Short mmCIF file of C-alpha atoms in Angstrom, two decimals:
data_model
loop_
_atom_site.label_atom_id
_atom_site.label_comp_id
_atom_site.label_asym_id
_atom_site.label_seq_id
_atom_site.Cartn_x
_atom_site.Cartn_y
_atom_site.Cartn_z
CA MET C 162 -14.24 13.98 30.72
CA ALA C 163 -14.51 13.00 34.35
CA ASP C 164 -17.11 10.35 33.74
CA VAL C 165 -17.11 8.56 30.42
CA SER C 166 -20.27 6.61 31.21
CA THR C 167 -22.28 9.81 31.32
CA ASN C 168 -20.71 10.83 28.01
CA LEU C 169 -21.80 7.52 26.52
CA LYS C 170 -25.38 8.61 26.06
CA LYS C 171 -27.03 5.49 24.80
CA ASP C 172 -29.89 7.45 23.24
CA TRP C 173 -27.48 9.49 21.13
CA ALA C 174 -26.74 8.04 17.70
CA LEU C 175 -24.10 9.20 15.29
CA THR C 176 -25.67 11.26 12.52
CA GLN C 177 -24.22 12.05 9.11
CA ALA C 178 -23.90 15.70 10.13
CA ALA C 179 -22.00 14.84 13.31
CA PHE C 180 -19.72 12.49 11.41
CA ASP C 181 -19.04 15.17 8.78
CA LYS C 182 -18.09 17.61 11.53
CA LEU C 183 -15.76 15.05 13.03
CA LEU C 184 -14.10 14.58 9.64
CA THR C 185 -13.79 18.34 9.11
CA SER C 186 -12.14 18.70 12.49
CA LEU C 187 -9.53 16.16 11.39
CA ASP C 188 -8.77 17.92 8.09
CA ASP C 189 -10.41 20.36 5.73
CA ASP C 190 -9.52 18.13 2.80
CA ARG C 191 -12.19 15.40 2.75
CA GLU C 192 -9.87 12.70 1.43
CA LEU C 193 -7.13 13.44 3.95
CA ALA C 194 -9.73 13.62 6.70
CA ALA C 195 -10.98 10.15 5.80
CA GLU C 196 -7.42 8.81 5.95
CA LYS C 197 -6.81 10.47 9.33
CA TYR C 198 -10.08 9.03 10.61
CA GLU C 199 -8.99 5.52 9.60
CA VAL C 200 -5.61 5.98 11.31
CA LEU C 201 -7.32 7.24 14.47
CA ARG C 202 -9.62 4.21 14.43
CA SER C 203 -6.59 1.91 14.15
CA LYS C 204 -4.86 3.66 17.03
CA LEU C 205 -7.93 3.40 19.25
CA SER C 206 -8.51 -0.23 18.36
CA ARG C 207 -4.86 -1.08 19.07
CA PHE C 208 -4.95 0.93 22.29
CA PHE C 209 -7.83 -1.18 23.62
CA GLN C 210 -6.18 -4.39 22.47
CA TRP C 211 -2.84 -3.51 23.99
CA ARG C 212 -4.63 -2.58 27.21
CA ASP C 213 -6.32 -5.98 27.11
CA CYS C 214 -9.86 -4.60 26.97
CA PRO C 215 -12.53 -7.13 26.00
CA SER C 216 -14.19 -5.54 22.91
CA PRO C 217 -11.71 -3.21 21.21
CA GLU C 218 -13.91 -2.46 18.20
CA ASP C 219 -16.96 -1.60 20.31
CA HIS C 220 -14.90 0.60 22.63
CA THR C 221 -13.41 2.32 19.57
CA ASP C 222 -16.90 3.11 18.29
CA ASP C 223 -17.88 4.41 21.74
CA VAL C 224 -14.90 6.77 21.84
CA LEU C 225 -15.49 8.07 18.33
CA ASN C 226 -19.17 8.60 19.11
CA ILE C 227 -18.31 10.63 22.20
CA VAL C 228 -15.82 12.75 20.26
CA ALA C 229 -18.28 13.27 17.38
CA ARG C 230 -21.04 14.25 19.80
CA LYS C 231 -18.80 16.73 21.63
CA ILE C 232 -17.84 18.35 18.32
CA SER C 233 -21.44 18.42 17.09
CA GLU C 234 -22.44 20.09 20.35
CA GLY C 235 -20.00 22.87 19.60
CA GLU C 236 -17.03 21.93 21.77
CA THR C 237 -13.75 23.16 20.27
CA ILE C 238 -11.17 20.42 20.13
CA GLU C 239 -7.67 21.46 19.09
CA ASN C 240 -6.19 18.01 18.67
CA VAL C 241 -8.81 15.35 17.96
CA SER C 242 -6.34 12.46 18.25
CA SER C 243 -5.09 13.48 21.72
CA TYR C 244 -8.63 14.21 22.84
CA ALA C 245 -9.78 10.78 21.66
CA TYR C 246 -6.88 9.22 23.56
CA GLY C 247 -8.01 10.99 26.72
CA VAL C 248 -11.53 9.61 26.30
CA ALA C 249 -10.18 6.15 25.53
CA ARG C 250 -8.00 6.17 28.62
CA MET C 251 -10.90 7.10 30.87
CA LEU C 252 -13.12 4.48 29.27
CA CYS C 253 -10.39 1.88 29.74
CA LYS C 254 -10.17 2.72 33.46
CA GLU C 255 -13.91 2.22 33.82
CA ILE C 256 -13.76 -1.08 31.97
CA ARG C 257 -10.92 -2.20 34.23
CA LYS C 258 -12.94 -1.38 37.35
CA LYS C 259 -15.85 -3.43 36.04
CA GLN C 260 -13.53 -6.30 35.12
CA GLU C 261 -11.94 -6.31 38.56
CA ALA C 262 -15.35 -6.38 40.22
CA GLU C 263 -16.38 -9.30 38.02
CA GLN C 264 -13.15 -11.17 38.62
CA ARG C 265 -13.55 -10.96 42.36
CA ALA C 266 -16.68 -13.04 41.93
CA PHE C 267 -14.73 -15.90 40.39
CA THR C 268 -11.78 -17.99 41.38
CA ASN C 269 -8.87 -16.86 39.28
CA ILE C 270 -7.64 -19.97 37.54
CA PRO C 271 -4.61 -19.38 35.34
CA ILE C 272 -5.13 -20.79 31.89
CA THR C 273 -2.32 -21.79 29.59
CA VAL C 274 -3.31 -20.99 26.05
CA GLN C 275 -1.42 -22.06 22.99
CA ILE C 276 -2.12 -22.02 19.32
CA ASN C 277 -2.91 -25.68 18.82
CA GLN C 278 -5.43 -25.60 16.07
CA SER C 279 -6.76 -28.83 14.64
CA ASP C 280 -6.38 -29.37 10.90
CA ASP C 281 -10.07 -28.55 10.46
CA GLU C 282 -9.68 -25.26 12.33
CA LYS C 283 -6.62 -24.38 10.27
CA ASP C 284 -8.49 -25.23 7.06
CA SER C 285 -11.44 -23.08 8.12
CA LEU C 286 -9.12 -20.21 8.98
CA HIS C 287 -7.35 -20.45 5.62
CA GLU C 288 -10.68 -20.73 3.83
CA CYS C 289 -12.03 -17.66 5.62
CA LEU C 290 -8.80 -15.79 5.01
CA ASP C 291 -9.15 -16.58 1.30
CA LYS C 292 -12.74 -15.37 1.27
CA CYS C 293 -11.93 -12.20 3.20
CA ILE C 294 -8.90 -11.41 1.07
CA GLY C 295 -11.14 -11.93 -1.95
CA LYS C 296 -13.54 -9.28 -0.65
CA LEU C 297 -10.85 -6.63 -0.38
CA PRO C 298 -10.46 -4.00 -3.09
CA ASP C 299 -7.73 -4.93 -5.59
CA GLU C 300 -5.20 -2.48 -4.20
CA SER C 301 -5.68 -3.55 -0.57
CA ARG C 302 -5.47 -7.20 -1.57
CA GLU C 303 -2.26 -6.64 -3.46
CA LEU C 304 -0.82 -4.66 -0.55
CA ILE C 305 -1.62 -7.16 2.18
CA ILE C 306 -0.38 -10.16 0.20
CA GLY C 307 2.79 -8.32 -0.79
CA TYR C 308 3.33 -7.09 2.75
CA TYR C 309 3.60 -10.59 4.17
CA GLN C 310 5.37 -12.14 1.22
CA GLY C 311 8.83 -13.58 1.69
CA ASP C 312 11.09 -14.30 4.57
CA LYS C 313 13.01 -11.80 6.73
CA ARG C 314 15.34 -9.89 4.34
CA GLU C 315 13.10 -10.70 1.38
CA LYS C 316 10.14 -9.31 3.31
CA ILE C 317 11.95 -6.09 4.17
CA ASP C 318 12.93 -5.60 0.53
CA GLN C 319 9.43 -6.40 -0.62
CA ARG C 320 7.98 -3.76 1.72
CA GLN C 321 10.35 -1.14 0.39
CA VAL C 322 9.27 -2.01 -3.13
CA LEU C 323 5.61 -1.71 -2.12
CA ALA C 324 6.14 1.63 -0.38
CA ALA C 325 7.89 2.95 -3.49
CA LYS C 326 5.12 1.62 -5.69
CA TYR C 327 2.39 3.40 -3.72
CA ASN C 328 4.63 6.42 -3.27
CA ILE C 329 4.28 6.38 0.53
CA THR C 330 6.73 6.04 3.39
CA LEU C 331 7.45 2.68 4.98
CA ASN C 332 5.62 3.81 8.11
CA ALA C 333 2.55 4.80 6.12
CA LEU C 334 2.68 1.36 4.49
CA ARG C 335 2.79 -0.26 7.95
CA ILE C 336 -0.26 1.68 9.07
CA ASN C 337 -2.12 0.81 5.85
CA ALA C 338 -1.26 -2.85 6.30
CA CYS C 339 -2.45 -2.66 9.91
CA ARG C 340 -5.79 -1.20 8.83
CA ILE C 341 -6.29 -3.86 6.19
CA ARG C 342 -5.32 -6.60 8.62
CA ASP C 343 -7.77 -5.25 11.20
CA LYS C 344 -10.52 -5.49 8.61
CA LEU C 345 -9.39 -8.99 7.65
CA GLU C 346 -9.40 -10.12 11.26
CA ILE C 347 -12.94 -8.87 11.81
CA CYS C 348 -14.08 -10.44 8.54
CA ILE C 349 -12.40 -13.74 9.52
CA ASP C 350 -14.16 -13.69 12.89
CA GLU C 351 -17.52 -13.29 11.18
CA CYS C 352 -16.70 -15.93 8.61
CA LEU C 353 -15.58 -18.46 11.24
CA LYS C 354 -18.80 -17.91 13.19
CA THR C 355 -20.74 -18.80 10.03
CA VAL C 356 -18.56 -21.84 9.35
CA ARG C 357 -19.03 -23.09 12.91
CA ALA C 358 -22.78 -22.55 12.71
CA THR C 359 -23.10 -24.72 9.59
CA MET V 59 10.30 6.65 32.81
CA ALA V 60 12.73 5.77 35.52
CA ARG V 61 13.77 2.39 34.20
CA ASN V 62 17.15 2.10 32.60
CA ILE V 63 16.15 0.12 29.53
CA ASN V 64 16.31 0.92 25.86
CA HIS V 65 13.25 2.12 24.02
CA ASP V 66 12.77 -1.02 21.90
CA ASP V 67 12.62 -3.10 25.07
CA LEU V 68 10.19 -0.62 26.54
CA ILE V 69 7.93 -1.05 23.51
CA SER V 70 8.10 -4.84 23.89
CA LEU V 71 7.20 -4.53 27.56
CA TYR V 72 4.31 -2.26 26.62
CA LEU V 73 3.01 -4.78 24.09
CA LEU V 74 3.28 -7.50 26.70
CA GLY V 75 1.34 -5.33 29.18
CA GLU V 76 4.20 -5.12 31.65
CA LEU V 77 4.65 -1.37 32.14
CA SER V 78 3.40 0.87 34.92
CA GLU V 79 0.43 3.15 34.25
CA GLN V 80 2.76 6.14 33.91
CA GLU V 81 5.04 4.34 31.42
CA GLN V 82 2.05 3.18 29.42
CA HIS V 83 0.72 6.73 29.33
CA GLN V 84 4.02 8.06 27.95
CA ILE V 85 4.02 5.55 25.11
CA GLU V 86 0.34 6.01 24.32
CA LYS V 87 0.60 9.77 24.30
CA GLY V 88 3.49 9.34 21.90
CA TYR V 89 1.69 7.17 19.37
CA PHE V 90 -1.57 9.11 19.45
CA GLU V 91 0.42 12.23 18.55
CA ASP V 92 2.85 10.71 16.09
CA ASP V 93 1.89 8.34 13.26
CA ASP V 94 5.48 7.26 12.74
CA TYR V 95 5.75 6.21 16.35
CA PHE V 96 2.50 4.28 15.97
CA ALA V 97 3.98 2.54 12.92
CA GLN V 98 7.02 1.65 15.02
CA LEU V 99 4.77 -0.05 17.57
CA LEU V 100 2.91 -1.93 14.84
CA SER V 101 6.18 -3.12 13.46
CA ALA V 102 7.37 -4.20 16.92
CA GLU V 103 4.12 -6.12 17.43
CA ASP V 104 4.55 -7.92 14.09
CA GLU V 105 8.12 -8.77 14.99
CA LEU V 106 7.07 -10.16 18.36
CA ILE V 107 4.38 -12.30 16.75
CA GLU V 108 6.74 -13.54 14.07
CA ARG V 109 9.43 -14.42 16.61
CA TYR V 110 6.84 -16.33 18.60
CA LEU V 111 5.66 -18.24 15.53
CA ARG V 112 9.25 -19.02 14.56
CA HIS V 113 10.00 -20.24 18.10
CA GLU V 114 12.63 -17.56 18.51
CA LEU V 115 11.44 -16.28 21.90
CA SER V 116 13.10 -17.41 25.10
CA GLU V 117 11.08 -19.59 27.45
CA GLY V 118 10.22 -16.60 29.64
CA GLU V 119 9.31 -14.34 26.72
CA ARG V 120 7.21 -17.09 25.21
CA SER V 121 5.17 -17.57 28.32
CA ARG V 122 4.66 -13.80 28.73
CA PHE V 123 3.68 -13.56 25.07
CA GLU V 124 1.11 -16.33 25.44
CA LYS V 125 -0.35 -14.69 28.52
CA ALA V 126 -0.65 -11.31 26.80
CA PHE V 127 -1.64 -12.33 23.27
CA LEU V 128 -3.36 -15.68 23.39
CA GLY V 129 -5.55 -14.95 26.39
CA ASN V 130 -7.27 -12.12 24.52
CA PRO V 131 -9.54 -13.28 21.66
CA ARG V 132 -8.79 -10.29 19.43
CA ARG V 133 -5.03 -10.58 19.83
CA ARG V 134 -5.22 -14.33 19.50
CA ARG V 135 -7.00 -13.90 16.16
CA ARG V 136 -4.20 -11.52 15.16
CA VAL V 137 -1.59 -14.21 15.84
CA GLU V 138 -3.60 -16.84 13.96
CA THR V 139 -4.17 -14.55 11.00
CA TYR V 140 -0.50 -13.63 10.96
CA GLN V 141 0.42 -17.31 11.03
CA ALA V 142 -1.90 -17.99 8.10
CA LEU V 143 -0.60 -14.99 6.15
CA ILE V 144 3.04 -16.00 6.42
CA SER V 145 2.55 -19.74 5.96
CA PRO V 146 4.16 -21.22 2.86
CA ALA V 147 0.73 -22.36 1.72
CA ARG V 148 -0.40 -18.72 1.78
CA GLN V 149 2.72 -17.51 0.05
CA ILE V 150 1.81 -19.51 -3.02
CA ARG V 151 -1.78 -18.21 -3.06
CA GLN V 152 -1.37 -15.12 -5.13
CA PRO V 153 -4.04 -12.80 -6.43
CA LEU V 154 -6.09 -14.47 -9.13
CA LYS V 155 -4.66 -12.45 -11.97
CA ASP V 156 -1.09 -13.43 -11.01
CA ARG V 157 -1.78 -17.04 -10.25
CA PRO V 158 -0.57 -19.91 -12.38
CA SER V 159 -3.23 -21.35 -14.61
CA TYR V 160 -3.41 -24.68 -12.81
CA LEU V 161 -4.40 -22.93 -9.56
CA ILE V 162 -7.13 -20.98 -11.33
CA TRP V 163 -8.40 -24.26 -12.75
CA LEU V 164 -8.42 -25.80 -9.31
CA ASP V 165 -10.35 -22.87 -7.91
CA ALA V 166 -12.86 -23.02 -10.74
CA LEU V 167 -13.32 -26.73 -10.15
CA ARG V 168 -13.65 -26.25 -6.39
CA THR V 169 -16.28 -23.55 -6.86
CA PHE V 170 -18.07 -25.70 -9.41
CA LEU V 171 -18.18 -28.65 -7.04
CA SER V 172 -19.36 -26.46 -4.19
CA GLY V 173 -22.42 -25.63 -6.28
CA ASN V 174 -21.93 -22.00 -7.26
CA GLY V 175 -24.19 -21.73 -10.28
CA LYS V 176 -22.41 -18.74 -11.85
CA ILE V 177 -19.27 -20.72 -12.53
CA ILE V 178 -20.96 -23.73 -14.10
CA PRO V 179 -20.80 -22.60 -17.76
CA VAL V 180 -17.14 -21.61 -17.35
CA ALA V 181 -16.32 -24.83 -15.56
CA LEU V 182 -18.05 -26.91 -18.24
CA ALA V 183 -16.08 -25.11 -20.93
CA LEU V 184 -12.85 -25.75 -19.01
CA LEU V 185 -13.83 -29.37 -18.50
CA LEU V 186 -14.46 -29.78 -22.22
CA LEU V 187 -11.09 -28.22 -22.96
CA ALA V 188 -9.44 -30.54 -20.45
CA VAL V 189 -11.06 -33.60 -22.06
CA LEU V 190 -9.95 -32.50 -25.52
CA ALA V 191 -6.43 -31.80 -24.26
CA GLY V 192 -6.38 -35.19 -22.55
CA LEU V 193 -7.46 -36.99 -25.72
CA TRP V 194 -4.82 -35.16 -27.68
CA LEU V 195 -2.13 -36.06 -25.17
CA TYR V 196 -3.27 -39.67 -25.10
CA THR V 197 -2.97 -40.12 -28.85
CA LYS V 198 0.16 -38.02 -29.16
CA ASN V 199 2.35 -39.26 -26.35
CA SER V 200 3.42 -42.49 -24.80
CA ALA V 201 3.47 -42.55 -20.99
CA PRO V 202 7.09 -41.43 -20.54
CA GLN V 203 6.58 -38.75 -23.13
CA ARG V 204 3.58 -37.51 -21.20
CA GLU V 205 5.72 -37.11 -18.14
CA VAL V 206 8.30 -35.14 -20.06
CA ALA V 207 5.47 -33.00 -21.37
CA ALA V 208 4.25 -32.40 -17.84
CA ASN V 209 7.71 -31.34 -16.77
CA ARG V 210 7.95 -29.05 -19.74
CA ALA V 211 4.57 -27.59 -18.92
CA GLU V 212 5.89 -26.69 -15.48
CA GLN V 213 8.89 -25.00 -17.01
CA HIS V 214 6.65 -23.37 -19.58
CA GLU V 215 4.63 -21.94 -16.73
CA VAL V 216 7.74 -20.18 -15.50
CA LYS V 217 9.00 -18.97 -18.83
CA PRO V 218 7.22 -19.93 -21.99
CA GLU V 219 9.53 -18.56 -24.66
CA SER V 220 12.98 -19.91 -23.98
CA SER V 221 14.71 -23.12 -23.05
CA PRO V 222 15.97 -23.40 -19.49
CA GLN V 223 19.53 -23.30 -18.26
CA ILE V 224 20.20 -26.27 -16.05
CA VAL V 225 22.03 -25.74 -12.80
CA GLN V 226 22.99 -29.05 -11.27
CA ASN V 227 23.06 -28.22 -7.59
CA PRO V 228 24.81 -30.65 -5.30
CA PRO V 229 22.69 -33.03 -3.26
CA ALA V 230 21.22 -31.27 -0.26
CA THR V 231 23.75 -30.91 2.52
CA PRO V 232 23.13 -30.47 6.21
CA PRO V 233 23.85 -27.01 7.60
CA GLY V 234 27.40 -26.71 8.78
CA ALA V 235 28.58 -29.70 6.76
CA ASN V 236 31.56 -29.14 4.50
CA ARG V 237 30.21 -28.19 1.14
CA PRO V 238 32.27 -29.44 -1.77
CA SER V 239 34.27 -26.73 -3.36
CA GLU V 240 32.74 -25.64 -6.60
CA GLU V 241 36.15 -25.77 -8.24
CA ASN V 242 36.41 -29.40 -7.13
CA PRO V 243 33.32 -31.15 -8.39
CA GLN V 244 32.48 -34.33 -6.51
CA GLY V 245 30.72 -37.28 -8.05
CA THR V 246 32.31 -39.88 -5.86
CA ALA V 247 29.75 -40.07 -3.07
CA PRO V 248 27.06 -42.74 -3.59
CA GLY V 249 24.01 -41.33 -5.29
CA ARG V 250 25.65 -38.00 -5.85
CA LYS V 251 24.94 -36.50 -9.19
CA ALA V 252 27.65 -35.16 -11.38
CA GLN V 253 27.86 -31.53 -10.48
CA ARG V 254 28.31 -28.64 -12.79
CA ASP V 255 29.20 -25.17 -11.79
CA GLN V 256 26.38 -23.77 -9.69
CA ARG V 257 27.49 -20.30 -10.68
CA GLN V 258 25.93 -20.11 -14.07
CA PRO V 259 26.55 -16.84 -15.87
CA ARG V 260 24.55 -14.12 -14.18
CA LEU V 261 21.69 -12.68 -16.10
CA GLU V 262 22.88 -9.70 -18.03
CA ASN V 263 20.97 -7.12 -16.09
CA GLY V 264 21.90 -8.79 -12.83
CA SER V 265 18.35 -8.70 -11.55
CA GLY V 266 15.91 -11.46 -10.67
CA PRO V 267 14.07 -13.49 -13.28
CA GLY V 268 11.86 -11.39 -15.49
CA PRO V 269 9.72 -11.99 -18.52
CA GLN V 270 12.58 -11.79 -21.01
CA GLN V 271 15.06 -13.90 -19.04
CA THR V 272 16.06 -17.50 -19.44
CA PRO V 273 14.70 -19.75 -16.70
CA ILE V 274 17.33 -21.37 -14.52
CA VAL V 275 16.66 -24.82 -13.15
CA ALA V 276 18.33 -25.98 -9.94
CA THR V 277 18.42 -29.73 -9.44
CA PHE V 278 18.61 -31.38 -6.03
CA MET V 279 18.63 -35.00 -4.99
CA LEU V 280 16.84 -36.00 -1.80
CA ILE V 281 17.54 -39.20 0.09
CA PRO V 282 14.62 -41.11 1.65
CA GLY V 283 13.90 -40.34 5.28
CA THR V 284 14.57 -43.93 6.32
CA LEU V 285 18.23 -43.47 5.35
CA GLN V 286 18.37 -40.09 6.97
CA ARG V 287 17.22 -40.88 10.51
CA GLY V 288 19.45 -39.26 13.09
CA ALA V 289 21.22 -37.12 10.52
CA GLU V 290 20.86 -33.36 10.39
CA LEU V 291 18.04 -32.00 8.29
CA ARG V 292 18.90 -31.75 4.61
CA THR V 293 19.26 -28.20 3.42
CA ILE V 294 18.90 -26.90 -0.08
CA GLU V 295 19.93 -23.41 -0.96
CA VAL V 296 18.09 -21.68 -3.77
CA ARG V 297 19.69 -18.75 -5.50
CA PRO V 298 17.51 -15.76 -6.30
CA ASP V 299 17.81 -16.22 -10.05
CA VAL V 300 16.62 -19.84 -9.97
CA THR V 301 13.15 -20.12 -11.46
CA LEU V 302 12.50 -23.85 -11.30
CA ILE V 303 13.57 -26.33 -8.64
CA ARG V 304 13.90 -29.88 -9.86
CA LEU V 305 13.84 -32.36 -7.01
CA GLU V 306 14.85 -35.96 -7.54
CA LEU V 307 13.50 -38.22 -4.81
CA GLY V 308 15.69 -41.29 -4.48
CA LEU V 309 13.87 -44.64 -4.27
CA LEU V 310 15.05 -47.63 -2.23
CA GLU V 311 12.85 -49.95 -4.33
CA ASN V 312 10.91 -49.23 -7.49
CA ASP V 313 7.88 -51.45 -6.89
CA PHE V 314 5.04 -49.31 -8.20
CA SER V 315 3.77 -48.39 -11.62
CA THR V 316 3.14 -44.76 -10.65
CA TYR V 317 3.79 -42.49 -7.68
CA THR V 318 2.01 -39.58 -6.07
CA VAL V 319 4.09 -36.95 -4.34
CA VAL V 320 2.68 -34.54 -1.77
CA LEU V 321 4.58 -31.47 -0.58
CA SER V 322 3.70 -30.16 2.88
CA GLN V 323 4.99 -27.70 5.35
CA ALA V 324 6.79 -29.82 7.98
CA GLY V 325 4.13 -31.30 10.23
CA GLY V 326 1.52 -29.06 8.71
CA ARG V 327 -0.50 -28.06 5.78
CA GLN V 328 -0.39 -29.61 2.33
CA ILE V 329 1.05 -27.29 -0.27
CA ARG V 330 0.94 -29.21 -3.50
CA LYS V 331 0.40 -32.65 -4.99
CA TRP V 332 1.85 -34.34 -8.08
CA PRO V 333 -0.14 -37.44 -9.10
CA GLU V 334 0.80 -40.22 -11.55
CA LEU V 335 4.54 -39.74 -11.71
CA LYS V 336 6.72 -42.49 -13.17
CA ALA V 337 10.04 -43.44 -11.66
CA GLN V 338 13.05 -42.68 -13.80
CA SER V 339 16.17 -44.81 -13.92
CA ARG V 340 19.44 -43.48 -12.64
CA ALA V 341 22.80 -45.16 -12.25
CA GLY V 342 22.43 -47.37 -9.17
CA GLY V 343 18.68 -46.90 -8.69
CA ALA V 344 15.58 -44.94 -9.53
CA VAL V 345 14.19 -41.52 -8.73
CA VAL V 346 10.86 -39.75 -8.91
CA VAL V 347 11.22 -36.25 -10.28
CA VAL V 348 9.10 -33.26 -9.31
CA ASN V 349 9.43 -29.76 -10.68
CA LEU V 350 8.53 -26.86 -8.45
CA PRO V 351 8.52 -23.23 -9.58
CA ALA V 352 10.91 -21.47 -7.18
CA ARG V 353 8.45 -18.68 -6.50
CA GLN V 354 6.03 -21.20 -4.99
CA ILE V 355 8.26 -21.96 -2.05
CA THR V 356 9.80 -19.85 0.66
CA SER V 357 12.53 -20.56 3.18
CA GLY V 358 11.38 -23.11 5.71
CA VAL V 359 11.16 -26.79 6.53
CA PHE V 360 9.15 -29.00 4.20
CA GLU V 361 8.34 -32.62 3.62
CA PHE V 362 7.63 -34.70 0.56
CA SER V 363 5.45 -37.76 1.11
CA LEU V 364 5.78 -40.36 -1.61
CA TYR V 365 2.90 -42.74 -2.28
CA GLY V 366 3.17 -45.76 -4.56
CA VAL V 367 0.21 -46.77 -6.71
CA ASN V 368 -0.33 -50.03 -8.57
CA SER V 369 -3.26 -50.44 -10.89
CA GLY V 370 -6.37 -51.52 -8.98
CA HIS V 371 -4.80 -50.93 -5.59
CA ASP V 372 -4.96 -48.13 -3.08
CA ALA V 373 -2.00 -45.78 -2.80
CA GLN V 374 0.41 -46.68 -0.06
CA GLU V 375 2.91 -44.44 1.60
CA VAL V 376 6.41 -45.41 0.57
CA GLU V 377 8.79 -42.78 1.84
CA ASP V 378 9.11 -39.30 3.20
CA TYR V 379 11.80 -36.73 2.52
CA GLN V 380 12.28 -33.86 4.94
CA PHE V 381 14.35 -30.90 3.92
CA ARG V 382 14.99 -27.28 4.66
CA VAL V 383 14.87 -24.60 1.97
CA ILE V 384 17.02 -21.52 2.27
CA LYS V 385 16.22 -18.94 -0.35
CA ILE V 386 19.26 -16.78 -0.81
CA PRO V 387 18.19 -13.15 -1.05
CA SER V 388 19.26 -11.26 -4.13
#
């Protein structure tokens, strides 16, 4: 994994067979494998966000493509999650190098950013959030609304109730909520682009 | 990790992008190997965002947060989405099947007006029903009776089968002010309502309000903002078993035939509107009464704007009433 760019073969596209092999390497049980895949996606996406990389979702796809290709080419990977992290870390370093080179070309002006949305922006965000929540499957919708319901203590209690209801641990509930929120955020981004275009 | 700091702080520093490469690697290795550890980081991130939105971060933390989160479009969207998800306006938007009928009606009307053809037959049927209901109300009730009916409808929405218990809460008091002892009912302060025991008998099963339980109404009196300038923010405490909050907005003058009341998050988004309310007489003045199902409001700071309307004239803003809600957890 010395050079991620060379691993990112642009002419290689993820095939169903390669994806199936990736899933099988995560777990023999198809349903569990799908869950593990979603968790791995969330971890990669968060990794790139927390490392302040510019396009977390695209980088996540790149990493998963590299891992899938390696597996489809017959490489034996003991721990897919750790391997994916290794690829992600290398990719992040390359992105950083590119960013630094680009930044040197510009004067670095510090920008103070705050959340000062106008009423119209807030309305659009709420509208898009409504639409995107509406597109979620019933169970995901119920989970995400319940997860953020209430205030402090009430919220903690509510989450325990939800975890009990779905018969999962609190940590599993957190990861599920994170996955749903990731999807919501992407959906909201798309929706806001449409709103702004009209 | 050579630094002598606790692990929670280390996670915060990681989320703010302030760790060395080696420290970052340790944390990342940890969460890629352990889902529970990943969940811990997600939780810490949520907590950081929530503290930022609630203005609970120190000046230094706030500026570091803004640099780390708001400078990155994806993380900025996360903060905005989080803000929208926890806003009081969002808290009252429940899934369609759980939503009160009036919200479903509003949605249907909104969709109808926005030109979605699929909803037109449904909307027309609802409109016809509304017209018939309106005609029935018009012939059946005088104006004051209509208002009582509207109040009842609100209570009905909370619990259709049984009559409510009334809990006369004291007028809202500022935090830290001496609350009157419940064994020593007041009634002497101007505008203060006679107060009954706030501790109504607990529901038999001791749990929150359910389908077979009697609704409990908590009544609060709010004083107009013009009389409140400089005073601490009014605070109303809502017990977990309260199902309906009855708010009486005191009037300095009763000069209008009807009033419209708008509830908003302080300095922010509109939550709900009550049109065509009549003032009701009280000893020493008049009040406008609004009924708010307790589940539609969370703890936070809110504002009522009161508009007066006279026939043939535009509505004009009369008063505002700021207050803080503290929902007591069960």
